[in-house]
Amino acid sequence: MKAVRLHIKQNSANYRKEETVNCRMTYPLPPYSTVIGALHKACGYTSYHPMRLSIQGKYGSLKTRLYRDNCFLNSLQNDRNTLVKMRNPDMLSTAYDVVAVAQKSQGNDFEKGVTINVVNQKLLEEYRLLKRTNKRIEKHKKLIKGMKDKAKKMKSDETVTEEEFKAYNSRVKQIETAYKKYEEQKYKIPYSRFMTLATGPKYYEMLCDIELIIHIVSDEQTMSDIVESIGNLTAIGRGEDFVEVLECSETELLEGDISYDAPEHTYDMYVPLELIERNGDNIELYYTSEPMYMNGTRYLLPKDYIVQSIKGGMRKRIFNKIPVLYNKVEYINGECDGVFLDKSDGKEYAVFLA
């Protein structure tokens, strides 16, 4: 079976565990979805190209670093954190202007100017004008509600002709439509440009001195694209987690009756649990304590996904997750199903595709 083998080095990286927030923890090796996404970006793909991967490697050390996290809240708060105005309301970015900063954790008021530090007086006045505009709109909404209630009474009043009811009801609808348009243009759109920015200390884990061996199996055209576009592979993990590609070559994977004895300095790898269950008698993983006790760390790694529509016209990704064991492989001996051996150029790698 043909495959593409990548030998990659990184000075540092964070392969973030998606469920971690206050401390952005990292996987010991990049998950399948991270590598697949990096390869698709390098090849310029805009749709998914199916592929199977084997990921192994090592790192020198793990560090924890402090950083300042900026978070935009889902709703605009008038009494806390930092009031900002977005330069582009259609996206969340660092392009914003600070309006004012709350000085205490509670009891502040941007509208009334209570215990706040004003940074941009002009934008603060714009914010206060919008708050006053909303109060006027709310008063008119009550008036329109009263008119709609009157229209209901007219409909059931036998002394009111049908023509009178239709004329009055039509007028009420015109007024309501006009105020909705006024509210959208004069309040909702300009008010949506103001947001609450919360900042605070958080941590992230950083792997250092990383070395990766990645095998990719796909159709011939996709593997050819990966080899030709490997120069476009700039990072794996975050955008700043740059890579140095030491090798990108096509190789042949051996299957069937395999004999593999791990070298002294072997790599840790992701071993799908399904392959361990199918080939348990012919595979021995690394043991660190009692004999016959399988050590390692279990992970549920994301690979590919489908997009599912949810309420409000939003969409979310539903990932296909692979249960794996993170460990070293000591040896492989015998007939194996789904386990391969890469033995070329004087190198020998066990390959567990997922």
XYZ file of C-alpha atoms in Angstrom:
354
model
C 0.000 0.000 0.000
C 1.329 3.413 -0.967
C 1.560 6.203 1.594
C 3.150 9.605 2.152
C 5.568 9.912 5.066
C 6.260 13.264 6.713
C 9.107 13.924 9.136
C 8.454 17.239 10.869
C 10.043 19.293 13.621
C 8.512 22.124 15.649
C 10.197 24.340 18.211
C 6.952 24.636 20.164
C 3.237 23.995 19.754
C -0.099 23.745 21.512
C -2.476 21.070 20.185
C -5.395 22.322 22.197
C -7.843 20.000 23.908
C -11.150 21.513 22.844
C -12.848 21.026 26.226
C -10.283 23.078 28.200
C -10.912 26.784 28.876
C -9.087 28.410 31.800
C -5.945 26.426 31.055
C -5.653 25.508 27.401
C -4.206 22.037 27.775
C -2.520 20.275 24.884
C -2.540 16.789 23.456
C 0.919 15.149 23.441
C 0.699 14.818 19.647
C -1.537 16.654 17.179
C -4.961 14.969 16.817
C -6.060 13.678 13.438
C -8.315 16.653 12.697
C -5.474 19.132 13.296
C -3.175 17.391 10.814
C -5.972 16.904 8.276
C -6.876 20.593 8.487
C -3.242 21.676 8.037
C -2.836 19.409 4.978
C -6.083 20.638 3.407
C -4.985 24.238 3.872
C -1.560 23.501 2.349
C -3.193 21.873 -0.698
C -5.778 24.625 -1.069
C -8.711 22.240 -0.679
C -12.127 23.721 0.053
C -13.890 20.361 0.491
C -12.948 17.280 2.463
C -10.622 14.708 0.888
C -10.886 11.407 2.804
C -7.599 10.167 4.235
C -6.268 7.843 6.904
C -3.426 8.860 9.182
C -0.874 7.406 11.566
C 0.675 9.914 13.968
C 3.706 9.307 16.177
C 6.384 11.490 17.675
C 7.982 12.893 20.808
C 8.622 16.171 22.607
C 11.345 17.459 24.885
C 9.451 19.318 27.615
C 6.067 20.723 28.638
C 5.713 24.294 29.915
C 2.816 26.380 31.180
C 2.579 30.034 30.207
C 0.401 32.899 31.379
C -1.442 35.102 28.890
C -4.150 37.766 28.934
C -7.389 36.501 27.480
C -9.808 38.882 25.731
C -13.383 37.643 25.570
C -16.435 39.366 24.049
C -19.567 38.640 26.078
C -22.754 37.450 24.372
C -24.714 40.430 25.733
C -23.804 44.073 26.293
C -23.410 44.890 29.998
C -23.893 48.447 31.259
C -22.149 47.989 34.602
C -18.973 45.917 34.199
C -15.756 45.144 32.327
C -14.824 47.315 29.304
C -17.212 49.019 26.889
C -15.880 48.958 23.314
C -17.145 49.827 19.848
C -16.320 47.398 17.041
C -14.849 48.882 13.896
C -16.298 45.977 11.900
C -19.517 44.742 13.567
C -19.651 41.630 11.356
C -16.638 39.977 12.975
C -14.907 39.697 16.337
C -11.305 40.884 16.154
C -8.799 43.217 17.774
C -10.162 46.075 15.638
C -12.142 47.981 18.262
C -12.073 51.312 20.113
C -12.201 51.370 23.907
C -15.031 53.623 25.107
C -14.843 53.326 28.901
C -13.598 50.965 31.604
C -15.487 49.988 34.770
C -13.451 50.627 37.915
C -15.209 48.153 40.219
C -16.577 44.640 39.861
C -20.138 45.854 40.579
C -22.153 49.053 40.904
C -20.755 50.796 37.800
C -22.900 52.504 35.159
C -21.636 53.533 31.731
C -24.862 55.359 30.932
C -24.882 57.477 34.098
C -21.092 57.748 34.391
C -20.816 56.017 37.790
C -17.303 54.772 38.764
C -16.003 54.476 35.220
C -12.841 55.600 33.504
C -13.772 57.392 30.276
C -11.394 56.713 27.382
C -13.378 58.137 24.425
C -15.922 60.795 25.411
C -17.384 61.091 21.908
C -18.152 57.376 21.644
C -19.527 57.347 25.187
C -21.988 60.117 24.251
C -22.992 58.072 21.204
C -23.633 55.076 23.473
C -25.711 57.180 25.890
C -27.739 58.650 23.014
C -28.593 55.138 21.853
C -29.747 54.192 25.357
C -32.023 57.272 25.426
C -33.304 56.446 21.951
C -34.246 52.965 23.125
C -36.243 54.421 26.035
C -38.222 56.620 23.612
C -38.843 53.625 21.357
C -40.131 51.576 24.301
C -42.660 54.350 25.093
C -43.909 54.333 21.497
C -44.182 50.541 21.597
C -46.590 50.880 24.530
C -48.660 53.374 22.545
C -48.784 51.021 19.558
C -49.806 48.160 21.842
C -52.665 50.320 23.109
C -53.748 51.014 19.534
C -53.676 47.283 18.703
C -55.795 46.545 21.775
C -58.273 49.182 20.622
C -58.404 47.559 17.177
C -59.340 44.223 18.796
C -62.199 45.891 20.664
C -63.386 47.609 17.473
C -63.529 44.257 15.705
C -65.927 42.856 18.275
C -67.932 46.109 18.609
C -71.173 45.879 16.628
C -71.484 49.682 16.443
C -68.232 49.924 14.426
C -68.528 49.259 10.703
C -66.181 46.893 8.943
C -64.798 49.775 6.837
C -63.944 51.779 9.968
C -62.213 48.772 11.537
C -60.165 48.017 8.396
C -59.100 51.651 8.005
C -58.023 51.924 11.658
C -56.292 48.522 11.663
C -54.421 49.377 8.458
C -53.232 52.639 10.016
C -51.985 50.789 13.117
C -50.022 48.333 10.957
C -48.435 51.201 9.007
C -47.368 52.921 12.221
C -45.966 49.632 13.626
C -44.004 48.922 10.425
C -42.593 52.451 10.395
C -41.421 52.208 14.033
C -39.856 48.795 13.459
C -37.847 50.254 10.581
C -36.951 53.282 12.711
C -35.861 51.015 15.598
C -33.711 48.895 13.267
C -31.889 51.861 11.724
C -31.663 54.229 14.678
C -31.064 51.764 17.490
C -30.507 48.061 16.791
C -27.847 48.369 14.068
C -25.723 51.119 15.715
C -26.169 49.564 19.194
C -24.923 46.169 17.941
C -21.521 47.784 17.295
C -20.989 48.250 21.026
C -19.843 45.210 22.975
C -18.562 44.246 26.408
C -14.950 43.090 26.506
C -13.845 40.984 29.471
C -10.146 40.434 30.108
C -8.444 38.120 32.569
C -5.406 35.910 33.150
C -5.435 32.419 31.661
C -2.856 29.739 30.969
C -1.851 27.513 28.103
C 0.433 24.509 27.884
C 3.341 24.537 25.482
C 5.181 21.517 24.091
C 8.830 22.149 23.172
C 11.308 20.403 20.829
C 8.700 18.367 18.952
C 9.435 15.691 16.371
C 6.616 14.095 14.360
C 6.342 11.140 11.980
C 3.072 11.214 10.050
C 1.873 8.672 7.493
C -0.996 9.597 5.156
C -2.959 7.155 2.999
C -5.461 8.486 0.482
C -6.177 8.321 -3.244
C -3.255 8.836 -5.609
C -4.231 12.370 -6.627
C -4.553 13.560 -3.018
C -1.204 12.051 -2.018
C 0.401 13.615 -5.086
C -1.083 17.014 -4.126
C 0.340 16.683 -0.597
C 3.850 15.979 -1.910
C 3.680 18.869 -4.398
C 2.194 21.344 -1.906
C 4.261 20.432 1.148
C 6.070 23.772 0.886
C 2.764 25.449 1.807
C 2.596 23.574 5.109
C 3.617 26.319 7.523
C 2.071 25.338 10.872
C 0.380 22.516 12.767
C -1.673 23.545 15.785
C -1.959 27.308 16.153
C -1.016 29.715 13.398
C 2.259 30.515 15.179
C 3.231 26.846 15.674
C 5.560 26.781 12.671
C 6.914 23.559 11.206
C 10.170 22.476 9.600
C 9.556 19.677 7.108
C 12.636 17.444 7.190
C 11.207 14.821 4.846
C 8.226 14.334 2.568
C 8.382 11.156 0.521
C 6.230 8.409 -0.871
C 6.729 5.015 0.729
C 5.344 1.485 0.592
C 3.560 0.005 3.591
C 3.960 -3.715 4.254
C 1.027 -5.677 5.641
C 0.147 -9.218 6.618
C 2.771 -11.189 8.544
C 4.772 -8.407 10.221
C 7.910 -8.603 12.336
C 8.768 -5.339 14.081
C 11.130 -4.828 16.998
C 11.099 -1.228 18.171
C 14.434 0.612 18.192
C 15.876 1.857 21.477
C 14.641 5.430 20.976
C 11.186 4.775 19.572
C 8.324 7.249 19.272
C 5.087 7.536 21.218
C 2.056 7.123 18.992
C -1.711 7.079 18.780
C -2.888 3.450 18.542
C -6.610 3.050 17.732
C -8.244 0.803 20.324
C -10.016 -1.090 17.559
C -6.670 -2.259 16.165
C -5.469 -3.324 19.620
C -8.596 -5.422 20.114
C -8.251 -7.062 16.702
C -4.517 -7.777 16.968
C -3.890 -7.966 20.707
C -2.073 -11.320 20.561
C 0.497 -10.076 18.050
C 1.155 -6.579 19.448
C 2.942 -5.653 22.642
C 2.811 -2.119 23.951
C 5.193 -0.487 26.400
C 4.820 -1.544 30.032
C 6.017 0.578 32.944
C 4.638 -1.318 35.951
C 3.181 -4.770 36.384
C 3.554 -7.294 33.569
C 0.480 -7.852 31.405
C -0.885 -4.435 32.416
C -1.343 -2.171 29.416
C -0.161 1.341 30.212
C -0.915 4.473 28.265
C -3.395 7.314 28.096
C -6.726 6.998 26.383
C -7.966 9.836 24.207
C -11.065 10.384 22.091
C -9.537 12.201 19.124
C -11.528 14.186 16.546
C -10.930 13.287 12.918
C -13.496 14.469 10.354
C -16.907 16.076 10.824
C -20.292 16.807 9.331
C -22.096 20.166 9.549
C -25.475 20.132 11.267
C -28.011 22.964 11.176
C -29.378 24.170 14.509
C -31.901 26.803 15.616
C -31.542 30.394 14.541
C -29.902 29.547 11.229
C -26.686 28.558 13.025
C -24.578 25.507 12.232
C -22.293 23.308 14.297
C -19.701 20.651 13.552
C -20.377 17.065 14.637
C -16.993 15.328 14.832
C -16.277 11.680 14.218
C -14.059 10.770 17.178
C -11.565 7.894 17.306
C -10.767 6.177 20.646
C -6.997 5.688 20.843
C -4.286 4.719 23.300
C -1.231 6.968 23.537
C 1.787 4.713 24.121
C 4.891 3.120 22.579
C 4.822 -0.099 20.574
C 7.456 -2.604 21.750
C 7.090 -5.194 19.014
C 4.722 -6.647 16.420
C 4.971 -10.305 15.481
C 2.531 -12.207 13.313
C -0.425 -11.711 11.018
C -2.076 -8.344 11.704
C -5.249 -6.812 10.352
C -5.033 -3.051 9.719
C -1.474 -2.721 11.037
C 1.368 -1.886 8.645
C 5.129 -1.558 8.563
C 7.087 1.191 6.820
C 10.553 -0.202 6.121
C 12.500 1.965 3.695
C 15.699 4.027 3.515
C 17.109 2.180 6.508
C 14.201 3.312 8.700
C 11.450 1.240 10.262
C 8.113 2.523 11.559
C 5.002 0.779 12.848
C 1.950 2.325 11.201
C -1.523 2.303 12.819
C -3.926 4.044 10.451
C -7.172 5.663 11.635
